[in-house]
PDB file of C-alpha atoms in Angstrom:
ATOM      1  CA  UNK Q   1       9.261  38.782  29.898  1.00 54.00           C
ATOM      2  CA  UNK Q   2       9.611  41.848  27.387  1.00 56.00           C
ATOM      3  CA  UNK Q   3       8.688  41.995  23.700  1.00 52.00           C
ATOM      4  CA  UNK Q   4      12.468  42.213  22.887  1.00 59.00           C
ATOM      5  CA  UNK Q   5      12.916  38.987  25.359  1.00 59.00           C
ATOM      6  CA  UNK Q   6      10.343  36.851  23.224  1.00 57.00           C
ATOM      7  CA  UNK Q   7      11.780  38.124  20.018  1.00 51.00           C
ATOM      8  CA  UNK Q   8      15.148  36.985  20.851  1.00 59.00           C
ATOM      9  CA  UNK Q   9      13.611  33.615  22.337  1.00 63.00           C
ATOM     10  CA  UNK Q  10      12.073  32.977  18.962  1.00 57.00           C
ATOM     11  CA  UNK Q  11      15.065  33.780  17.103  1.00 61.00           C
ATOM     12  CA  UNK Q  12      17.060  31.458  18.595  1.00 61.00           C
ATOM     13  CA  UNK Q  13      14.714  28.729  18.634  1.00 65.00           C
ATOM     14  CA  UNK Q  14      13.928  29.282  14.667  1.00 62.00           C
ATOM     15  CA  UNK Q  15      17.752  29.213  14.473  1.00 63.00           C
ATOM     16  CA  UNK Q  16      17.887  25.525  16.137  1.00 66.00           C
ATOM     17  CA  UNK Q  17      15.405  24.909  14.198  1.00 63.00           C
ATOM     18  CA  UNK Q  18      16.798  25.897  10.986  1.00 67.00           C
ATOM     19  CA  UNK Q  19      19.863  24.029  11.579  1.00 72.00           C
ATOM     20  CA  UNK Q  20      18.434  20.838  12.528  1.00 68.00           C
ATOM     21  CA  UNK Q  21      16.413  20.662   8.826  1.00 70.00           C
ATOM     22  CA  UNK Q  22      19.737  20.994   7.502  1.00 66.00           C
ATOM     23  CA  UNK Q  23      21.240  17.762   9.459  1.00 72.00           C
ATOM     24  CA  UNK Q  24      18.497  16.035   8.593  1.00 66.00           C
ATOM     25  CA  UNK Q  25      18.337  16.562   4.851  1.00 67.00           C
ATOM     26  CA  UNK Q  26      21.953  16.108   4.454  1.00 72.00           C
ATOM     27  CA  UNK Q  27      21.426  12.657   6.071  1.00 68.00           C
ATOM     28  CA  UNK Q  28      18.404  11.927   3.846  1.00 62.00           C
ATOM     29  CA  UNK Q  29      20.692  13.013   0.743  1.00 63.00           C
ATOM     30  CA  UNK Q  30      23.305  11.039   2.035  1.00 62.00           C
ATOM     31  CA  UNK Q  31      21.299   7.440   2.303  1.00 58.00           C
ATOM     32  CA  UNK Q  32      19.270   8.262  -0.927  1.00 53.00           C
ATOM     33  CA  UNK Q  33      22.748   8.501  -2.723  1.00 56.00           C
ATOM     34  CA  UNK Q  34      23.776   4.876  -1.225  1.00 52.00           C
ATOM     35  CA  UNK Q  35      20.515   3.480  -2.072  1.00 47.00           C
ATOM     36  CA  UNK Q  36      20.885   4.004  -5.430  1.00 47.00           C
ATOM     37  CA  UNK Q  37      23.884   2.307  -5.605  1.00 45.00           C
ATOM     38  CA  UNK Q  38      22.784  -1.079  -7.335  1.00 39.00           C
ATOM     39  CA  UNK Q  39      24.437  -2.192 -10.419  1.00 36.00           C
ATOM     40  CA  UNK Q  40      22.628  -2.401 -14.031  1.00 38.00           C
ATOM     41  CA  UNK Q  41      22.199  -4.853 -16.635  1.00 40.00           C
ATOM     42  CA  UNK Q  42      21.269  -5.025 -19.717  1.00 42.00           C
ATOM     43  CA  UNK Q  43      17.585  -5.741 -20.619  1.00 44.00           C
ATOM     44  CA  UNK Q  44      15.184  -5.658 -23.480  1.00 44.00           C
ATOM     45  CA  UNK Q  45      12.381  -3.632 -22.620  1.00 43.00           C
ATOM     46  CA  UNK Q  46       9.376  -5.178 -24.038  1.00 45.00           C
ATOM     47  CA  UNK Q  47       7.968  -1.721 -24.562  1.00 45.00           C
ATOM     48  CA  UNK Q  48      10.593  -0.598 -26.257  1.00 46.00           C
ATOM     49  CA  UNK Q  49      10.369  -0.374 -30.259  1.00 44.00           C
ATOM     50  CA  UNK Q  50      14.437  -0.280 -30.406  1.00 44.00           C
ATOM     51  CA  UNK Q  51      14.932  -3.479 -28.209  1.00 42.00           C
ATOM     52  CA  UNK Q  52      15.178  -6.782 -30.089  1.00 42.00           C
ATOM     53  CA  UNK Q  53      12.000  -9.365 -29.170  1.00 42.00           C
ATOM     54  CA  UNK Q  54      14.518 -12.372 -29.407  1.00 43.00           C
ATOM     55  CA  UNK Q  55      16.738 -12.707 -26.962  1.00 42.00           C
ATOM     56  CA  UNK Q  56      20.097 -13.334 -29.071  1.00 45.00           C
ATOM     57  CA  UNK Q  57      21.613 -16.600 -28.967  1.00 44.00           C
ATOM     58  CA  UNK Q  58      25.050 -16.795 -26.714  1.00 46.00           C
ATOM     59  CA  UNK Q  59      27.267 -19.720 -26.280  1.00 49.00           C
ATOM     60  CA  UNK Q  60      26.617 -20.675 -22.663  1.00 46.00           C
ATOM     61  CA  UNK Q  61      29.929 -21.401 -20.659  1.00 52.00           C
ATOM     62  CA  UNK Q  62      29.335 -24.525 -18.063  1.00 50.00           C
ATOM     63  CA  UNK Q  63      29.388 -23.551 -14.688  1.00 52.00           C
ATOM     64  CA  UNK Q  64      31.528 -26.164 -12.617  1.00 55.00           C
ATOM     65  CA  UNK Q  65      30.353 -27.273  -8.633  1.00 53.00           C
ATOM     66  CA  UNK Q  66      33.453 -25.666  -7.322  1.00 54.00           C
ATOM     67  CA  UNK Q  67      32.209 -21.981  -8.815  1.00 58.00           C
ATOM     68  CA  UNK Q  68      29.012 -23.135  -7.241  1.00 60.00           C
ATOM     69  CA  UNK Q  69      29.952 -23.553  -3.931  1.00 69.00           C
ATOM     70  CA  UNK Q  70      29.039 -20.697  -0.892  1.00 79.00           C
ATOM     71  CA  UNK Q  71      31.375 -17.995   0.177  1.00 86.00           C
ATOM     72  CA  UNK Q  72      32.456 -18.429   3.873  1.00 89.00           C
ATOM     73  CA  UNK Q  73      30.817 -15.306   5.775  1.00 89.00           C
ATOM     74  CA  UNK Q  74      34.184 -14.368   7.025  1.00 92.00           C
ATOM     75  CA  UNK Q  75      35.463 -13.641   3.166  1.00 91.00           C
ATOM     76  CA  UNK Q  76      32.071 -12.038   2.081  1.00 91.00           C
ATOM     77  CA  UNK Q  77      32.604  -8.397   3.021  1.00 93.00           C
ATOM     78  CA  UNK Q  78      36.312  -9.034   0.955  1.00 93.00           C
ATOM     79  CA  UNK Q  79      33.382 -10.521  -2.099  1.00 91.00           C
ATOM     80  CA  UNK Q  80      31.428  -7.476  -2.033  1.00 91.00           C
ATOM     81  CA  UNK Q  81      33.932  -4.723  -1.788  1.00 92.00           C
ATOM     82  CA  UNK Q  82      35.510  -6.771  -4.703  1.00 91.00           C
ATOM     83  CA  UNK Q  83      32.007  -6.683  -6.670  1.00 91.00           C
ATOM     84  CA  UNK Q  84      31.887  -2.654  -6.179  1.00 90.00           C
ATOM     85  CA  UNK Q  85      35.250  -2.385  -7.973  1.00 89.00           C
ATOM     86  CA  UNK Q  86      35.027  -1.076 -11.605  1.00 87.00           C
ATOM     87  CA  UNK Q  87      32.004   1.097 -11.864  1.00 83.00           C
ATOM     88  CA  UNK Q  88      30.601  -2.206  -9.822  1.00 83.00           C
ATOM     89  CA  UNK Q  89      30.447  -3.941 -12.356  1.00 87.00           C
ATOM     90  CA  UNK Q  90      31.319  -7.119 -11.114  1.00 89.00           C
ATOM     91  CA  UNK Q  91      27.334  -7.502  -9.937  1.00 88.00           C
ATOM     92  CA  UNK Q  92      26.505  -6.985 -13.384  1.00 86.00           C
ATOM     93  CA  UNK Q  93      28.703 -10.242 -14.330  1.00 88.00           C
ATOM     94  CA  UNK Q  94      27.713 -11.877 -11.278  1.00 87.00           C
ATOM     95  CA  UNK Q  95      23.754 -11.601 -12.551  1.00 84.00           C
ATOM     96  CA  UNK Q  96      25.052 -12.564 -16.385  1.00 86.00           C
ATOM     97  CA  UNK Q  97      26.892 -15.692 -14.698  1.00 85.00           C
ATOM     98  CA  UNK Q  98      23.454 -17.071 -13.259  1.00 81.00           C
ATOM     99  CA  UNK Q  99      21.097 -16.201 -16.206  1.00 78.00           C
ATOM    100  CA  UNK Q 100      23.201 -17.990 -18.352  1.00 81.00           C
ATOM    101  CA  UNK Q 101      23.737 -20.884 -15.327  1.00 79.00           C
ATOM    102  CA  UNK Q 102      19.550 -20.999 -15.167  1.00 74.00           C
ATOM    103  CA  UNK Q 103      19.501 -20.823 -19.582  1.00 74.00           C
ATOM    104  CA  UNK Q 104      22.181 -24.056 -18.795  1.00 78.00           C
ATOM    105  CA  UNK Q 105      19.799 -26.071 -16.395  1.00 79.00           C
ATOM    106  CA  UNK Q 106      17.105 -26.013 -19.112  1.00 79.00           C
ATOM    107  CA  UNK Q 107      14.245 -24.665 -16.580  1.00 84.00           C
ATOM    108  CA  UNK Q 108      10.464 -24.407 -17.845  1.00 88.00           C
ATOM    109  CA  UNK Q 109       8.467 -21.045 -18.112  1.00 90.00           C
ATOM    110  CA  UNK Q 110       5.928 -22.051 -19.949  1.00 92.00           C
ATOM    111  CA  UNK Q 111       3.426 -19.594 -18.610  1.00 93.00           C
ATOM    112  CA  UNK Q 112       5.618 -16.422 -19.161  1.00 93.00           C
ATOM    113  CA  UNK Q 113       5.836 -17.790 -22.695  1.00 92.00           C
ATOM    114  CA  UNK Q 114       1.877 -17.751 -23.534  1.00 92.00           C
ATOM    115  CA  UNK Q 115       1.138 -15.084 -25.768  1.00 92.00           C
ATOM    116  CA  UNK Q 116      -1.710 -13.839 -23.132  1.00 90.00           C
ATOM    117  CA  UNK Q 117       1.056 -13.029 -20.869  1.00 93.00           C
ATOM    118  CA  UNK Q 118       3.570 -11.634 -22.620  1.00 91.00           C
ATOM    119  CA  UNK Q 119       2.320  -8.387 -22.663  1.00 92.00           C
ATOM    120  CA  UNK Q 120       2.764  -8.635 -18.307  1.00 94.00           C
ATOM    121  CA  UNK Q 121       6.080  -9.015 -18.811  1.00 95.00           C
ATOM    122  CA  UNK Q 122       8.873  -5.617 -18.414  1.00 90.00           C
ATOM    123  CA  UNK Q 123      11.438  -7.559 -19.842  1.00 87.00           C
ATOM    124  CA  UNK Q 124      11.342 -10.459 -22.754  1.00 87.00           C
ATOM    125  CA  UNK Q 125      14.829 -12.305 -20.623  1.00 83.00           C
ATOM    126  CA  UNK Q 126      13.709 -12.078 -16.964  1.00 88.00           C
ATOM    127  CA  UNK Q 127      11.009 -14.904 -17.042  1.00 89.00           C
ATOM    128  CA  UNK Q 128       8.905 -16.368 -13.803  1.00 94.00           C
ATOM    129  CA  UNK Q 129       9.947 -20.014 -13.673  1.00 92.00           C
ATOM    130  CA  UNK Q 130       7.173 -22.798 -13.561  1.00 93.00           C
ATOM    131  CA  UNK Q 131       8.346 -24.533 -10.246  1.00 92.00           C
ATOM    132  CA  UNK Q 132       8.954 -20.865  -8.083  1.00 95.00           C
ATOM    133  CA  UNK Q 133       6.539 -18.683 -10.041  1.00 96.00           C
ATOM    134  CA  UNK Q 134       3.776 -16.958  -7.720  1.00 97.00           C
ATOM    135  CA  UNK Q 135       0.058 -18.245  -8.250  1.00 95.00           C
ATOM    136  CA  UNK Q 136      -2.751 -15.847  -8.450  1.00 95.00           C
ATOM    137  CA  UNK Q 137      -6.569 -16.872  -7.581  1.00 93.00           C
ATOM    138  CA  UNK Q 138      -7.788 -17.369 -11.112  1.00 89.00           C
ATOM    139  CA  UNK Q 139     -10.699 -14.297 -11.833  1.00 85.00           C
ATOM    140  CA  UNK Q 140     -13.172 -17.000 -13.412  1.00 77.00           C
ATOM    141  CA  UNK Q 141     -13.109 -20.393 -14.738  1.00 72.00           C
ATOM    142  CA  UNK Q 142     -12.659 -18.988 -18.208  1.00 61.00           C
ATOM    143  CA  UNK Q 143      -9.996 -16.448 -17.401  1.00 71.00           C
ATOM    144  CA  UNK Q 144      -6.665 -18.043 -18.839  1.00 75.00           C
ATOM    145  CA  UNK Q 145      -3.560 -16.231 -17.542  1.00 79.00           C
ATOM    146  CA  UNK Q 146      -5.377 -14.659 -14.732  1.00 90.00           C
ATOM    147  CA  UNK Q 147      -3.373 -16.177 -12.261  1.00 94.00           C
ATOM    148  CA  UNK Q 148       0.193 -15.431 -14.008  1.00 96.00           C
ATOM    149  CA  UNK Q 149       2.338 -12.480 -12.818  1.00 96.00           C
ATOM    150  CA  UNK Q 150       6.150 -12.194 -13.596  1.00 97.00           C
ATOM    151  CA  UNK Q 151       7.138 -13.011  -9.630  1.00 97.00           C
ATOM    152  CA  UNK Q 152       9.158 -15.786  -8.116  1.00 97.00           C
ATOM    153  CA  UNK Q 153       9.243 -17.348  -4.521  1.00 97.00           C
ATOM    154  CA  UNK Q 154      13.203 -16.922  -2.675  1.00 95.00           C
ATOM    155  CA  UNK Q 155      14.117 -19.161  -0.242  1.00 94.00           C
ATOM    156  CA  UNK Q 156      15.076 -17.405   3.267  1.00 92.00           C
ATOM    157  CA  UNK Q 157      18.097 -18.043   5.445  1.00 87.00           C
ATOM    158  CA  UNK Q 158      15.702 -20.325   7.685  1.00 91.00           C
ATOM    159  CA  UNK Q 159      12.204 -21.407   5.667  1.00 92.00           C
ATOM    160  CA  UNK Q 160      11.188 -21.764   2.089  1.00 94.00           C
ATOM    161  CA  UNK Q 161       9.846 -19.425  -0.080  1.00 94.00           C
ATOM    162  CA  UNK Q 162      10.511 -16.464   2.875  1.00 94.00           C
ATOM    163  CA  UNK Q 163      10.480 -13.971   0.151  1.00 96.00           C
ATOM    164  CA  UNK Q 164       9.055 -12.674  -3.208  1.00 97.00           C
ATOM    165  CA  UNK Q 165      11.252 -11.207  -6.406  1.00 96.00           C
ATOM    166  CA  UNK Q 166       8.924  -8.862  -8.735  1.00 95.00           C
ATOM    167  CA  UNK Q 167       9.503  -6.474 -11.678  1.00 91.00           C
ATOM    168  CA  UNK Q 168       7.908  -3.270 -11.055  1.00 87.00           C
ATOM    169  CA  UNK Q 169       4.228  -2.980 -11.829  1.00 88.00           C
ATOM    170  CA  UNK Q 170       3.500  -2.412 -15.657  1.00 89.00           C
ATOM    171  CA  UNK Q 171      -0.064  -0.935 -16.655  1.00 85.00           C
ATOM    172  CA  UNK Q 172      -1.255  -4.271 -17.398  1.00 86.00           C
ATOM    173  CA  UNK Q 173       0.382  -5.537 -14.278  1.00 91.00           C
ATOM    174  CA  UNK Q 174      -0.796  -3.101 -11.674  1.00 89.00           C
ATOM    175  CA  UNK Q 175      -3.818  -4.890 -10.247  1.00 91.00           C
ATOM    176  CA  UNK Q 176      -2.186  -7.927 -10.487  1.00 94.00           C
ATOM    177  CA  UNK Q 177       0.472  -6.305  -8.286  1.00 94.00           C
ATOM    178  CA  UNK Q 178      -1.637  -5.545  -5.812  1.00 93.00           C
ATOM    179  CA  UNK Q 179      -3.185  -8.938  -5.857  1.00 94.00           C
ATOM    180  CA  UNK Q 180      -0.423 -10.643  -4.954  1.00 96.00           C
ATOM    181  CA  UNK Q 181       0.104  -8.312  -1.890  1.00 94.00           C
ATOM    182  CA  UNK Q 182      -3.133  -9.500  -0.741  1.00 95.00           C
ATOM    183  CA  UNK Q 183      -3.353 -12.971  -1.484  1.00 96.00           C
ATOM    184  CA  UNK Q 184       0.343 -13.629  -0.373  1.00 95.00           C
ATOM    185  CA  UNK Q 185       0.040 -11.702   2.907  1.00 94.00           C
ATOM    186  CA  UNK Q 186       3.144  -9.579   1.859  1.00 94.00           C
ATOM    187  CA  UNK Q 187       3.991  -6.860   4.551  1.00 91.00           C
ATOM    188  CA  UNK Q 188       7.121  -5.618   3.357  1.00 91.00           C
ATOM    189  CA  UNK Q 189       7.874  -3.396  -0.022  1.00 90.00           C
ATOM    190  CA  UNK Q 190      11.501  -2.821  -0.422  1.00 88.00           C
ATOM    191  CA  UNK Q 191      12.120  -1.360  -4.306  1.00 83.00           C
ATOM    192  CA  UNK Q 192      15.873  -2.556  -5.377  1.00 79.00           C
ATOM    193  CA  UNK Q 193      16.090  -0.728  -8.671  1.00 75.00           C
ATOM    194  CA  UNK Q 194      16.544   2.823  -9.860  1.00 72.00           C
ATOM    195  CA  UNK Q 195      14.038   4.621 -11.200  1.00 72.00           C
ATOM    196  CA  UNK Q 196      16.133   5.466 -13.985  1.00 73.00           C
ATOM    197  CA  UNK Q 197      18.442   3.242 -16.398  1.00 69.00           C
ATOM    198  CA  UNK Q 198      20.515   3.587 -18.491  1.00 67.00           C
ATOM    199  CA  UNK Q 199      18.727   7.192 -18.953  1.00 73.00           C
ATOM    200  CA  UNK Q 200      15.039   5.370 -19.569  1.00 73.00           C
ATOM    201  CA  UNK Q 201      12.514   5.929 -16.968  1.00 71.00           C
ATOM    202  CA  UNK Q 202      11.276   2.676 -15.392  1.00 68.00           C
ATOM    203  CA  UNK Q 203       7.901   3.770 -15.739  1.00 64.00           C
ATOM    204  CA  UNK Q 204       6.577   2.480 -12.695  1.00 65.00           C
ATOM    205  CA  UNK Q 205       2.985   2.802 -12.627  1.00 54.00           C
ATOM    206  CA  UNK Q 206       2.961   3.829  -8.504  1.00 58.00           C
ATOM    207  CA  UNK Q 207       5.140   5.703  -6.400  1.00 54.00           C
ATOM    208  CA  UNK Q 208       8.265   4.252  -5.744  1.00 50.00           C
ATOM    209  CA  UNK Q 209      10.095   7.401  -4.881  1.00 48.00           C
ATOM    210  CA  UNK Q 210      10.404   6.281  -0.948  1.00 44.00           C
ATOM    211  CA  UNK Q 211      10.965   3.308  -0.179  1.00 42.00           C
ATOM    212  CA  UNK Q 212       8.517   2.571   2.283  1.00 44.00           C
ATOM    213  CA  UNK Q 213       7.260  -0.792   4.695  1.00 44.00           C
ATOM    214  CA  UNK Q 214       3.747  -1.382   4.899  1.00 46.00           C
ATOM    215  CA  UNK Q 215       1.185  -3.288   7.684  1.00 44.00           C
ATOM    216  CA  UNK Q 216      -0.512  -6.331   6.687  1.00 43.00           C
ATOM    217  CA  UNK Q 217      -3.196  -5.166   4.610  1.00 45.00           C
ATOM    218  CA  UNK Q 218      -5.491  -7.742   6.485  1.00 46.00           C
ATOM    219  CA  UNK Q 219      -5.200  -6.246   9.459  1.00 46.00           C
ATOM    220  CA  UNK Q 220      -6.830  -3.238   8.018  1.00 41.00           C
ATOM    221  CA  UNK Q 221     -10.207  -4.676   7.377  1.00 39.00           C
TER     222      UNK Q 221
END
């Protein structure tokens, strides 16, 4: 094979080449774009010098059985594609609808109410119930708090408790964080929220910029 041969062989493969980096970032700026479609809410930022501390006082509507009953999975794609209407903003009312349901049913959280635990807390209305919050292994007899992070057990389609809902890490929070990876066995990390709302930066104190599934971190030791 000539020079001019190998020349033209490389051209054409840097060409393919080239052009398949292209497919493939369109397709990664593609599914970026529809991952960051989640709707927003409003929250007070506990770190946040503009944000009120109180949570205002709102009359709470009562929430009847019948809006409490499940949507039939034939009529849920017609739910969600209803939800996505208006700027989506029908998940924001959704997420308004059971705060104020949960305010309503009077539940306890006592512990993200101590004063020693505040400061692990991103936002002052998004509280870790008593009955689902997540249990740390206490650092110490004397260590108060040390088992509190702002985390609550889900129930799963088929078993209890399948599944853990977290704010992102704070600076106070992030070895807490990864504590609860540990102790709970967790060997998923899916990140649901943008990093930026509302034009504030999240702040999250590791990166979160790919969202990315993890082994058991037992099975590395």
């Amino acid at each position: 094979m000539g020079f001019c041969e190998i020349v033209d062989c490389l051209e054409v493969c840097l060409g393919s080449v080239l052009r398949l980096l292209c497919i493939v970032g369109r397709l990664c700026s593609t599914l970026c774009n529809r991952s960051r479609k989640c709707f927003q809410t409003a929250h007070f930022y506990v770190e946040d010098s503009d944000s009120p501390r109180v949570i205002p006082t709102v009359p709470l509507t009562a929430i009847s059985d019948e809006e409490l009953e499940g949507i039939p999975v034939s009529q849920f794609p017609k739910h969600m594609e209803s939800l996505h209407v208006d700027g989506q903003r029908g998940f924001g009312r959704e997420f308004e609808e059971i705060q104020q349901y949960a305010q309503s049913q009077s539940l306890l959280a006592e512990e993200t109410n101590r004063p020693d635990n505040k400061n692990k807390n991103r936002y002052v209305n998004i509280m870790a119930f008593d009955h689902t919050r997540v249990k740390l292994r206490r650092l110490g007899r004397e260590r108060k708090g040390s088992d509190y992070i702002n985390a609550n057990f889900v129930d799963g389609y088929n078993a209890p408790r399948a599944y853990i809902a977290t704010q992102g890490p704070l600076k106070a929070t992030f070895a807490d964080f990864w504590r609860m990876v540990w102790e709970h066995d967790v060997r998923i990390i899916i990140m649901i929220t943008n990093l930026v709302e509302k034009g504030r930066v999240s702040g999250f104190d590791f990166p979160l910029r790919t969202i990315f599934k993890c082994c058991s971190l037992r099975s590395l030791f």
